[in-house]
Coordinates of N, CA and C in Angstrom, one line a residue:
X1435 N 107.8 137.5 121.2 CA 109.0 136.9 121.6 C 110.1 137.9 121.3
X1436 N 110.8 137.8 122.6 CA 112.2 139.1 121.8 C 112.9 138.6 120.9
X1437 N 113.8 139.2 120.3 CA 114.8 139.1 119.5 C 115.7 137.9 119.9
X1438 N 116.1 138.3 121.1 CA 117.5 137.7 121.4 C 116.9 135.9 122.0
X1439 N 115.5 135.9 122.2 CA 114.9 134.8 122.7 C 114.6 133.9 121.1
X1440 N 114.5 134.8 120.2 CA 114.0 133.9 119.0 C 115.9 133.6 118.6
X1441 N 116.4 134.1 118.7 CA 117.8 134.2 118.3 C 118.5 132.8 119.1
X1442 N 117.9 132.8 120.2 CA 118.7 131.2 121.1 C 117.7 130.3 120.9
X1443 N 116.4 130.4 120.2 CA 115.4 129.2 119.9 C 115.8 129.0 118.8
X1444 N 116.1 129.5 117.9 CA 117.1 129.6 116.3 C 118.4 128.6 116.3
X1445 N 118.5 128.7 117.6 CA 120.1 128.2 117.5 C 119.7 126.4 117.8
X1446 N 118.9 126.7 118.8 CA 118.7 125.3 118.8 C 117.9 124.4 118.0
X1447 N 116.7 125.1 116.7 CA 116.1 124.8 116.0 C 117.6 124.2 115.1
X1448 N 118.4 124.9 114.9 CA 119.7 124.7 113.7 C 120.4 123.1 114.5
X1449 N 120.5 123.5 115.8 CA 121.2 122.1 116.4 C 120.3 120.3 116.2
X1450 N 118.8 120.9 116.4 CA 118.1 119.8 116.3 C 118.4 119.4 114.4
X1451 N 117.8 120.3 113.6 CA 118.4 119.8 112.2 C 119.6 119.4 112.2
X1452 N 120.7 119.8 113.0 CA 122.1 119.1 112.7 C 122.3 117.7 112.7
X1453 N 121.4 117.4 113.7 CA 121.4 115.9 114.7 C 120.5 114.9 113.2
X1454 N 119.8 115.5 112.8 CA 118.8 115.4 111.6 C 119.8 114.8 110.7
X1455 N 120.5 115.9 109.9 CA 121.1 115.7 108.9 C 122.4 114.8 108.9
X1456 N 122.8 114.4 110.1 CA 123.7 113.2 110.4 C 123.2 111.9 110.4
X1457 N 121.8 111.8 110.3 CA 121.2 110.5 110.4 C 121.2 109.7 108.9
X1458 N 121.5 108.2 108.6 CA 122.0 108.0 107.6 C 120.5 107.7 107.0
X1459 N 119.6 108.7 106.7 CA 118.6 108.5 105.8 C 118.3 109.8 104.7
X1460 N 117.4 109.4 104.0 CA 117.6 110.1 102.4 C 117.4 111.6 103.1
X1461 N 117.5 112.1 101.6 CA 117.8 113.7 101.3 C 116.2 114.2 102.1
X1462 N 115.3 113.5 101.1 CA 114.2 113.7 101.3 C 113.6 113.5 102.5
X1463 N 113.3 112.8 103.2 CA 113.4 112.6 104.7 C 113.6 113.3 105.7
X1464 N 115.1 113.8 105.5 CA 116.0 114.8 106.3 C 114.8 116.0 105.9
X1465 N 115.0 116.9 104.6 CA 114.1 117.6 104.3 C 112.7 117.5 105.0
X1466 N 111.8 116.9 105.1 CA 110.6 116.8 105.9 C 110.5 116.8 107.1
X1467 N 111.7 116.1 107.6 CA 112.0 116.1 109.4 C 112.5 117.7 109.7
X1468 N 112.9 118.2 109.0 CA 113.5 120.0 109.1 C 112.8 120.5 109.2
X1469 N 111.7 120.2 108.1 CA 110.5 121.7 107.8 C 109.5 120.9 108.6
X1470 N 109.1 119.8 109.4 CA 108.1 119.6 110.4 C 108.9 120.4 111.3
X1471 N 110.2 120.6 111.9 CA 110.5 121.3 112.9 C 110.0 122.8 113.1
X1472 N 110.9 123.2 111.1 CA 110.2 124.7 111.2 C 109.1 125.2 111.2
X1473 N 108.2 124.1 110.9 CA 106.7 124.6 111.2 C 106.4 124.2 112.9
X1474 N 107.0 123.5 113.5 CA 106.7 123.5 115.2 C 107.2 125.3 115.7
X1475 N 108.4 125.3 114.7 CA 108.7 126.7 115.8 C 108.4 128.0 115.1
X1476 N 107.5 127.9 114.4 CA 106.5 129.1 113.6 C 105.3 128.8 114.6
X1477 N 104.8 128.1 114.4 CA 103.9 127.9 115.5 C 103.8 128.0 117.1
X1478 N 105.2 128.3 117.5 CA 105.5 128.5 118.6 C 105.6 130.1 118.9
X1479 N 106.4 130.5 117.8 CA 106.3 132.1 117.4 C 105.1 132.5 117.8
X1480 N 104.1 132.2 117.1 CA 102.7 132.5 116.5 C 101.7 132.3 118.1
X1481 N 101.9 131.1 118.9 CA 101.3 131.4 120.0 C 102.3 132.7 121.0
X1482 N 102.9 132.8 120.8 CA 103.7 133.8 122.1 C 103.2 134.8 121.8
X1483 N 102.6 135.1 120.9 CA 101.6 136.5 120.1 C 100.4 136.3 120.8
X1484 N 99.5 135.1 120.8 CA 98.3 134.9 120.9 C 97.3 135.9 122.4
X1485 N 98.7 136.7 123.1 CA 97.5 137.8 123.7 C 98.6 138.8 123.5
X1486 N 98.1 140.0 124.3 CA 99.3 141.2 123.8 C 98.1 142.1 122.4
X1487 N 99.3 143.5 122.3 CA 98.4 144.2 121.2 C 99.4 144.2 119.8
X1488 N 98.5 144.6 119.1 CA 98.9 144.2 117.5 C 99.6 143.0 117.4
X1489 N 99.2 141.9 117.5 CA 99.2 140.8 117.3 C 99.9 140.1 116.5
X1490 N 99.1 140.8 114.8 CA 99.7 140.3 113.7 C 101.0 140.9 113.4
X1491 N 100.7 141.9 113.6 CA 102.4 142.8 113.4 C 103.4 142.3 113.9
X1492 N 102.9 142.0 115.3 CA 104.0 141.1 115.8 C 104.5 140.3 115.4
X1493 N 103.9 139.3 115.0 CA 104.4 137.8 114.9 C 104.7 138.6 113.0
X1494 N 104.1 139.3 112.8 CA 104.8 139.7 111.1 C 106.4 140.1 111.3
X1495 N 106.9 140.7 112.6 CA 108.0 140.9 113.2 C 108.8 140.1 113.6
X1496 N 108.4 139.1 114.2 CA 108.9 137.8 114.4 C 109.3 136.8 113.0
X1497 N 108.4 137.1 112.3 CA 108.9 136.1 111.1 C 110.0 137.1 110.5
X1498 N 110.3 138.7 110.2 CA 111.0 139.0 109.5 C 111.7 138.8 110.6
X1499 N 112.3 138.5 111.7 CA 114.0 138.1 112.0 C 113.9 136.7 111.6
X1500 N 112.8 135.9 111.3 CA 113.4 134.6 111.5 C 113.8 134.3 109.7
X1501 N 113.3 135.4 108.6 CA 114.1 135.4 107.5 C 115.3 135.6 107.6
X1502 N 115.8 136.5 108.4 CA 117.0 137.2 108.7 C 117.8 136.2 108.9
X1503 N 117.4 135.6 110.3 CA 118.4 134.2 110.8 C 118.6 133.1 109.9
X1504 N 117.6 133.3 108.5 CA 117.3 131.8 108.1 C 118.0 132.1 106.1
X1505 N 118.6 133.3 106.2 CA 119.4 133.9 105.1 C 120.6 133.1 104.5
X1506 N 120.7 132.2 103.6 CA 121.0 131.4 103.1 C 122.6 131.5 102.2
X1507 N 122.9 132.8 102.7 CA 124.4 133.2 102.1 C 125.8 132.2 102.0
X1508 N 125.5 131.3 103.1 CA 126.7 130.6 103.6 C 126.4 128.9 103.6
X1509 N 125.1 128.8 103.5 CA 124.3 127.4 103.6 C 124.5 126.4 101.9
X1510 N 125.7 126.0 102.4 CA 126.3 125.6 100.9 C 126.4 124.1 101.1
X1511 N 126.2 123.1 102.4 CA 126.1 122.2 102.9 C 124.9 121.2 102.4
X1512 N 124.9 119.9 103.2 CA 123.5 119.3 103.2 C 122.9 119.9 104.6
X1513 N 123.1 120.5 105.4 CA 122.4 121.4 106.0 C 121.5 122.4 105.5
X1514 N 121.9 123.1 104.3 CA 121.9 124.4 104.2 C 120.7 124.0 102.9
X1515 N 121.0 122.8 102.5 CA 120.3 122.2 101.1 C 118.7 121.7 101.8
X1516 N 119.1 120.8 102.9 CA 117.9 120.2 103.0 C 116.9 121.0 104.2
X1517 N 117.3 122.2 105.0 CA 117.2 122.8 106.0 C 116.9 124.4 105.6
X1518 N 118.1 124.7 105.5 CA 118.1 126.3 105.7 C 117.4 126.8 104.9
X1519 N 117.9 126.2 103.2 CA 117.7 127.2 102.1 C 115.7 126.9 102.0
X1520 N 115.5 125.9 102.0 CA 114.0 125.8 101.7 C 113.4 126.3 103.0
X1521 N 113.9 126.5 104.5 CA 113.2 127.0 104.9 C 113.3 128.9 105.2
X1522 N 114.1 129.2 104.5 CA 114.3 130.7 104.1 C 113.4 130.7 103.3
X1523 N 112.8 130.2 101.8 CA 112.1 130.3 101.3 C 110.5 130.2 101.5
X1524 N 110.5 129.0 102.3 CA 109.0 129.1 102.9 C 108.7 130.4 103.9
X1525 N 109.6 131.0 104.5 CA 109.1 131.8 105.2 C 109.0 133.3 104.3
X1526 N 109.7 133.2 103.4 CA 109.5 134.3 102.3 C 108.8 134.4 102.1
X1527 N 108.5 133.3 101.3 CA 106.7 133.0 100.6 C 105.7 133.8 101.7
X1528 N 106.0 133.6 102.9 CA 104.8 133.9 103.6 C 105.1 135.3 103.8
X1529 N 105.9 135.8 104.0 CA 106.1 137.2 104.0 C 105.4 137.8 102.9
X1530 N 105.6 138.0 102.0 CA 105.5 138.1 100.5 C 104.1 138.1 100.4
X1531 N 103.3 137.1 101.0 CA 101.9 137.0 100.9 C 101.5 137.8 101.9
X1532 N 101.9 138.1 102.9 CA 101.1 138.6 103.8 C 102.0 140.3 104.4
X1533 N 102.8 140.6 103.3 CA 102.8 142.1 103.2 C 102.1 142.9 103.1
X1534 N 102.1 144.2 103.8 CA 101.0 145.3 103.7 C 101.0 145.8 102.8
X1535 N 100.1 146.1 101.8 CA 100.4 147.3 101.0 C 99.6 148.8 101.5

C-alpha cells in the first residue's frame, strides 16, 4: 500500500475512533472498539502485501509508517488515552519482535 494511501486510511481509521470515543460508554469499551479497529486495518495492510515481491519487508514497511502516524506526542486526550497511545504501542511491540538482526 503506498504511503500516501495508508496516510488517508489513517485518517479515517482516527475518524471512526473519534465517533468511538464520543459514545457515552466506558473507558474500557472505547479501548477495545479502537484496537478491534486497529487490528481490522493491520490486517488490511497485511493482505495488500499478500502477492507482489518481498512481501514481509513490505508490510514490515507499512507497519513502520503506521508507528510513525500512530506517534503519541500530542495524544494527551481520551482519544489519544484510549486509541492512539496503546495502539502506538501494540504496533511497537510488533516491530520490536519482528526486527532484523
Amino acid at each position: 500500500m503506498a504511503v500516501s494511501r495508508i496516510v488517508r486510511a489513517y485518517s479515517e481509521l482516527v475518524n471512526q475512533w473519534q465517533l468511538i470515543v464520543e459514545r457515552p460508554i466506558s473507558k474500557e469499551a472505547k479501548h477495545e472498539e479502537c484496537m478491534s479497529l486497529l487490528r481490522e486495518f493491520i490486517d488490511g495492510l497485511a493482505w495488500t502485501r499478500i502477492r507482489g515481491l518481498d512481501r514481509p519487508l513490505r508490510f514490515y514497511a507499512d507497519m513502520l509508517v503506521l508507528e510513525g502516524l500512530l506517534r503519541p506526542t500530542f495524544a494527551t486526550d481520551e482519544l489519544g488515552e484510549v486509541a492512539i497511545r496503546p495502539g502506538y504501542f501494540l504496533v511497537k511491540d510488533w516491530l520490536d519482535e519482528h526486527r532484523r538482526r
